[in-house]
Coordinates of C-alpha atoms and ligand atoms in Angstrom, one line a residue:
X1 CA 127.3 114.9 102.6
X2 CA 130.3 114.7 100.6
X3 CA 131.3 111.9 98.7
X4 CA 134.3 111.5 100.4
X5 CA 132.1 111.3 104.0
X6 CA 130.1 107.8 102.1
X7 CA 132.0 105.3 103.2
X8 CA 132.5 106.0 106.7
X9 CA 129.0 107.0 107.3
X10 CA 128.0 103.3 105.7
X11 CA 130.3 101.6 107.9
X12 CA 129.0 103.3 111.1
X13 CA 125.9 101.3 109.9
X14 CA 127.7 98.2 109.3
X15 CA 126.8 98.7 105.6
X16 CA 129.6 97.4 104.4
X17 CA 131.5 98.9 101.1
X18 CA 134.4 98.9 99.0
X19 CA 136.7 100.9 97.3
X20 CA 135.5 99.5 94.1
X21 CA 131.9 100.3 94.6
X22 CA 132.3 103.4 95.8
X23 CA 133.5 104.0 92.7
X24 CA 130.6 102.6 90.8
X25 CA 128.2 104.5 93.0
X26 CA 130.3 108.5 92.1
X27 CA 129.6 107.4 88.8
X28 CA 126.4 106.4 88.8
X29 CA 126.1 109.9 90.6
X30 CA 127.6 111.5 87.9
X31 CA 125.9 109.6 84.8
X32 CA 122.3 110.1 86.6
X33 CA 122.9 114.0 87.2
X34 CA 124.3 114.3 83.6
X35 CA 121.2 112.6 82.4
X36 CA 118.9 114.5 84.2
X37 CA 119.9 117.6 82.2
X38 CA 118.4 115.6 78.9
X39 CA 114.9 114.2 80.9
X40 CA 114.0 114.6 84.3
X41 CA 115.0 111.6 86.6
X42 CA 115.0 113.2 90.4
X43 CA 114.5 116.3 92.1
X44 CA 117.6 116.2 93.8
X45 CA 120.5 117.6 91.7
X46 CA 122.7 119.1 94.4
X47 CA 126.0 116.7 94.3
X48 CA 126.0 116.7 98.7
X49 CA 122.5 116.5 98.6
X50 CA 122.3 113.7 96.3
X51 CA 124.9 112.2 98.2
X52 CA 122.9 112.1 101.7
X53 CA 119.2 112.1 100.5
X54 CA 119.6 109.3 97.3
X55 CA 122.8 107.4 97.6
X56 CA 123.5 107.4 101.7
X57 CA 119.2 107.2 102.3
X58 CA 119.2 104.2 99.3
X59 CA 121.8 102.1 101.3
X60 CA 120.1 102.3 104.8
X61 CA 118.0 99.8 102.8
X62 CA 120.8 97.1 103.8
X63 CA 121.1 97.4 107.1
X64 CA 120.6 94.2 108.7
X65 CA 120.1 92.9 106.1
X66 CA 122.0 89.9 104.0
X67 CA 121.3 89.9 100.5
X68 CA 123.7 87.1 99.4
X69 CA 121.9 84.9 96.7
X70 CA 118.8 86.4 97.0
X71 CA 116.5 87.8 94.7
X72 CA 115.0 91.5 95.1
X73 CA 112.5 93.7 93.3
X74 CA 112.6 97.3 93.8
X75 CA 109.2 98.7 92.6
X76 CA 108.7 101.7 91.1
X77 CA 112.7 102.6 90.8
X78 CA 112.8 105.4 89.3
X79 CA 116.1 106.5 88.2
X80 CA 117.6 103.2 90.1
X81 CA 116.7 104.1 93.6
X82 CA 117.2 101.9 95.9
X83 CA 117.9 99.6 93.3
X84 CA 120.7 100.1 91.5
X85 CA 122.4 101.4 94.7
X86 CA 121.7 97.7 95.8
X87 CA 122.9 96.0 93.4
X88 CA 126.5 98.0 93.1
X89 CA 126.5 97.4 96.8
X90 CA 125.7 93.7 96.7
X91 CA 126.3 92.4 93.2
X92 CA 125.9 88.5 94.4
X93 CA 122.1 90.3 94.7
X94 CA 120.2 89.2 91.8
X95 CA 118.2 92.4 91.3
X96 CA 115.3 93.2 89.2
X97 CA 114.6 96.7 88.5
X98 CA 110.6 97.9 88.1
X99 CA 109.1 101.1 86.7
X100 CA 105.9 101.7 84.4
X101 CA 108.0 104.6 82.9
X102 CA 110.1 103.0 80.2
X103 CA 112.4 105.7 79.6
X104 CA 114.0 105.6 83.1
X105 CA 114.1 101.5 82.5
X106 CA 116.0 102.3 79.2
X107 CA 118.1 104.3 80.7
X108 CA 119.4 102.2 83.7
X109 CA 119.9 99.4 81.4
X110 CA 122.2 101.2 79.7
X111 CA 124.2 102.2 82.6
X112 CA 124.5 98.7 83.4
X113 CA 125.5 97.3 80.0
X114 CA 128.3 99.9 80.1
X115 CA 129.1 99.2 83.6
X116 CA 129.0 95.2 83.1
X117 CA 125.9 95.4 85.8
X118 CA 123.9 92.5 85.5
X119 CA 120.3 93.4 86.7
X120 CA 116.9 93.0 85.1
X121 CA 114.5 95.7 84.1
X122 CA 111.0 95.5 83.8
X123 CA 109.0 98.6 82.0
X124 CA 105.4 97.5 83.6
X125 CA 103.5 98.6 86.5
X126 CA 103.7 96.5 89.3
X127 CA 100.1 95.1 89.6
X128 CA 100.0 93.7 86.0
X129 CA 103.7 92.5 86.8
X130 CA 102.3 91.1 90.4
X131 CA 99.7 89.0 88.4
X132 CA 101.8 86.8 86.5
X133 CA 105.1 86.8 88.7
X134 CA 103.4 85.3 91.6
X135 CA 105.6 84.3 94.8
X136 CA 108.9 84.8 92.7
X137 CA 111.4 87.2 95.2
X138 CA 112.9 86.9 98.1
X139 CA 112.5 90.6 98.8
X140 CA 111.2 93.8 97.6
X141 CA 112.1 97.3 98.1
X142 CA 110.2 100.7 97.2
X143 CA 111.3 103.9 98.1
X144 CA 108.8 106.9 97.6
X145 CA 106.1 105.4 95.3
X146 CA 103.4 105.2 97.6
X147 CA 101.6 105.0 100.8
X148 CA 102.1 101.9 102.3
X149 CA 99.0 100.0 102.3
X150 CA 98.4 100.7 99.1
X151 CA 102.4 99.3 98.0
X152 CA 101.4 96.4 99.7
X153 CA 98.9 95.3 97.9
X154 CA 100.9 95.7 94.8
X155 CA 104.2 94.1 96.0
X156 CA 103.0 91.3 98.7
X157 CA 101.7 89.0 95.8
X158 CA 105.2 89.1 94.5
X159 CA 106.8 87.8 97.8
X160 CA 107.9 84.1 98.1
X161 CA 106.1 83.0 101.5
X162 CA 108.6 84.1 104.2
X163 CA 110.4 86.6 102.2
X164 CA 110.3 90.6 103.0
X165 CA 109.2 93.4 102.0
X166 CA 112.0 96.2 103.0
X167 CA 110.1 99.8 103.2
X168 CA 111.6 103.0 103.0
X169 CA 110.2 105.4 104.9
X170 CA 110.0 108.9 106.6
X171 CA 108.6 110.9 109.1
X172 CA 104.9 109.7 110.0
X173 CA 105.9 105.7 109.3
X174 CA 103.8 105.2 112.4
X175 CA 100.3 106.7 110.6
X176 CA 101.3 104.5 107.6
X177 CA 101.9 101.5 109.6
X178 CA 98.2 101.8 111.4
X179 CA 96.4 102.8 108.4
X180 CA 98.0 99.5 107.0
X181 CA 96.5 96.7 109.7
X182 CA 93.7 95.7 106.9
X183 CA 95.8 95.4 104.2
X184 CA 98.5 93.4 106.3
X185 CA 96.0 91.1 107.5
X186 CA 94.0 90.4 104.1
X187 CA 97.6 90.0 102.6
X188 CA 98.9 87.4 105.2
X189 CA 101.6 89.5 106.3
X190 CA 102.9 91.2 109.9
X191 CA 105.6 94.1 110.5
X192 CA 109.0 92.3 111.5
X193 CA 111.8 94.7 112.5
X194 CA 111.7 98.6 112.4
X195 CA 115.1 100.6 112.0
X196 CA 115.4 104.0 112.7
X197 CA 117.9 106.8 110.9
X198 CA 118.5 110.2 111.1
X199 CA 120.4 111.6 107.5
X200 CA 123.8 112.6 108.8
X201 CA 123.5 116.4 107.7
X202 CA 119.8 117.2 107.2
X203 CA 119.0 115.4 110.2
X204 CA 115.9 114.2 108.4
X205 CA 114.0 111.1 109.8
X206 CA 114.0 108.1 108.3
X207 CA 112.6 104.1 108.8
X208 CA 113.4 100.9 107.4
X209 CA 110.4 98.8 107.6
X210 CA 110.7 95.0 107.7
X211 CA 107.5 93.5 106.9
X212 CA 107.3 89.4 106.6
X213 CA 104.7 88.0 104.6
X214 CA 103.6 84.6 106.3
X215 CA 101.8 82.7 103.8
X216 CA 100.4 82.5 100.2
X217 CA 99.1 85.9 98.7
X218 CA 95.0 85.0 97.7
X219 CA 94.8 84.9 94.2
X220 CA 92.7 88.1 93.8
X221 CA 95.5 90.6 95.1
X222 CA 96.3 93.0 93.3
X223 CA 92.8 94.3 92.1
X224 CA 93.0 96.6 89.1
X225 CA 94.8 99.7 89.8
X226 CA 91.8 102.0 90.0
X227 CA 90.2 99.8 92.8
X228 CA 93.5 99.4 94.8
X229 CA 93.6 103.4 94.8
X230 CA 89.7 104.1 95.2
X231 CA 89.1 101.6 97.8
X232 CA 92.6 100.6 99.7
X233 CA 92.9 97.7 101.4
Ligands
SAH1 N1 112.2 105.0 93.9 C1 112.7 106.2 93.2 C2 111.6 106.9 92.4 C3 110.4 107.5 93.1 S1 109.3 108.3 92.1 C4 113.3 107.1 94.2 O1 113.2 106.9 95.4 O2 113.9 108.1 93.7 C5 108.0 107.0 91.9 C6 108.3 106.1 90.7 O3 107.4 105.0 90.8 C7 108.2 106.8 89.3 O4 109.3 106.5 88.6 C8 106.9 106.1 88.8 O5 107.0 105.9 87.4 C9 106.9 104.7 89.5 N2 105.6 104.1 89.7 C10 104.5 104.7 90.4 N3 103.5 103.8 90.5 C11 103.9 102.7 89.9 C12 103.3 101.4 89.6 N4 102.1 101.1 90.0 N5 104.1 100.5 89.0 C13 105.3 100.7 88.6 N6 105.9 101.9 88.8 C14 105.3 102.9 89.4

């Protein structure tokens, strides 16, 4: 996808855009692709690619989706992704910004100060984050850091009661969702709405998973990271 394609793609999703940000988000394109030459920050360094598969694919994360006020998390962020596509979207977003890999924290920082962004970063991983930021967001977002029922147990805790967690997902969300009806159950939370997309030009599948968390996360969620990932939920 070109640049230039962006914002009419986004408003055919009633993802709504303006001049301005689209401005912010070419050079947040072009300061992450520049960086990625000094230390590696995505896979994806085709400019039409990046365009459709980070930028484009980050932003589905809005859909339906009113972020006024609110607080969000993205976990495991990476080099701002959905994140800081988020927040130049929705700046009235207060928007915290979560990987264990300082470096890539550093560096999105940075981009903000310059940019006058004002989100937080966190340099932690997010189940010795969960454990003292208890029932703190109104939603959280992860995008490529895990299989689902595992992410849950890491970001549920962090939910408010009634708040969302906003999933991005591919092909095979389905197997995800089933192999997740423990987890969702021990972690007092259900699967709201489900959006489907198709990426414009690669036609790849993608999902939007709304998932609701219905009341107060037990205390002993998230277990240490080697139990979460030797014995999910
Ligand atoms: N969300 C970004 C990055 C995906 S790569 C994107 O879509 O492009 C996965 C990222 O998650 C890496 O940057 C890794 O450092 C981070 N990560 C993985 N497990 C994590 C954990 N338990 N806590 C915090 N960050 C984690």
């Amino acid at each position: 996808m070109k640049f230039n394609d962006l914002f009419v793609a986004l408003n055919f999703q009633k993802i709504s855009c303006s001049k301005e940000q689209l401005n912010r988000l070419e050079t947040f394109m072009n300061v992450t692709l520049e960086t990625n030459e000094k230390f590696n920050l995505t896979a994806i360094t085709n400019p039409d690619d990046f365009v459709e598969k980070m930028i484009y694919d980050s932003a589905l994360a809005l859909y339906d989706l009113d972020l006024e006020n609110k607080s969000i998390i993205d976990v495991g962020t990476g080099a701002g992704f959905p994140g800081m596509v988020i927040k130049i979207l929705r700046p009235n977003a207060n928007v915290t910004l979560l990987d264990s890999t300082a470096k890539k924290i550093n560096h999105l920082l940075e981009f903000a100060k310059q940019q006058n962004i004002k989100v937080e970063g966190i340099a932690n991983r997010a189940e010795d984050y969960a454990k003292n930021n208890r029932e703190k967001f109104d939603y959280a977002t992860a995008r490529a850091v895990s299989q689902l029922n595992i992410l849950l147990e890491l970001i549920v805790p962090m939910l408010k009661v009634g708040g969302s967690f906003i999933a991005l997902k591919g092909q095979g969300y389905e197997e995800e969702i089933n192999a997740s009806k423990e987890a969702l159950r021990r972690l007092n939370c259900r699967i709201g709405q489900i959006y489907e997309f198709e990426l414009p030009e690669s036609h790849e599948k993608r999902a939007i998973i709304h998932i609701v968390k219905d009341k107060e996360t037990n205390k002993k969620y998230p277990r240490q990271y080697t139990d979460i990932k030797r014995q999910p939920l």
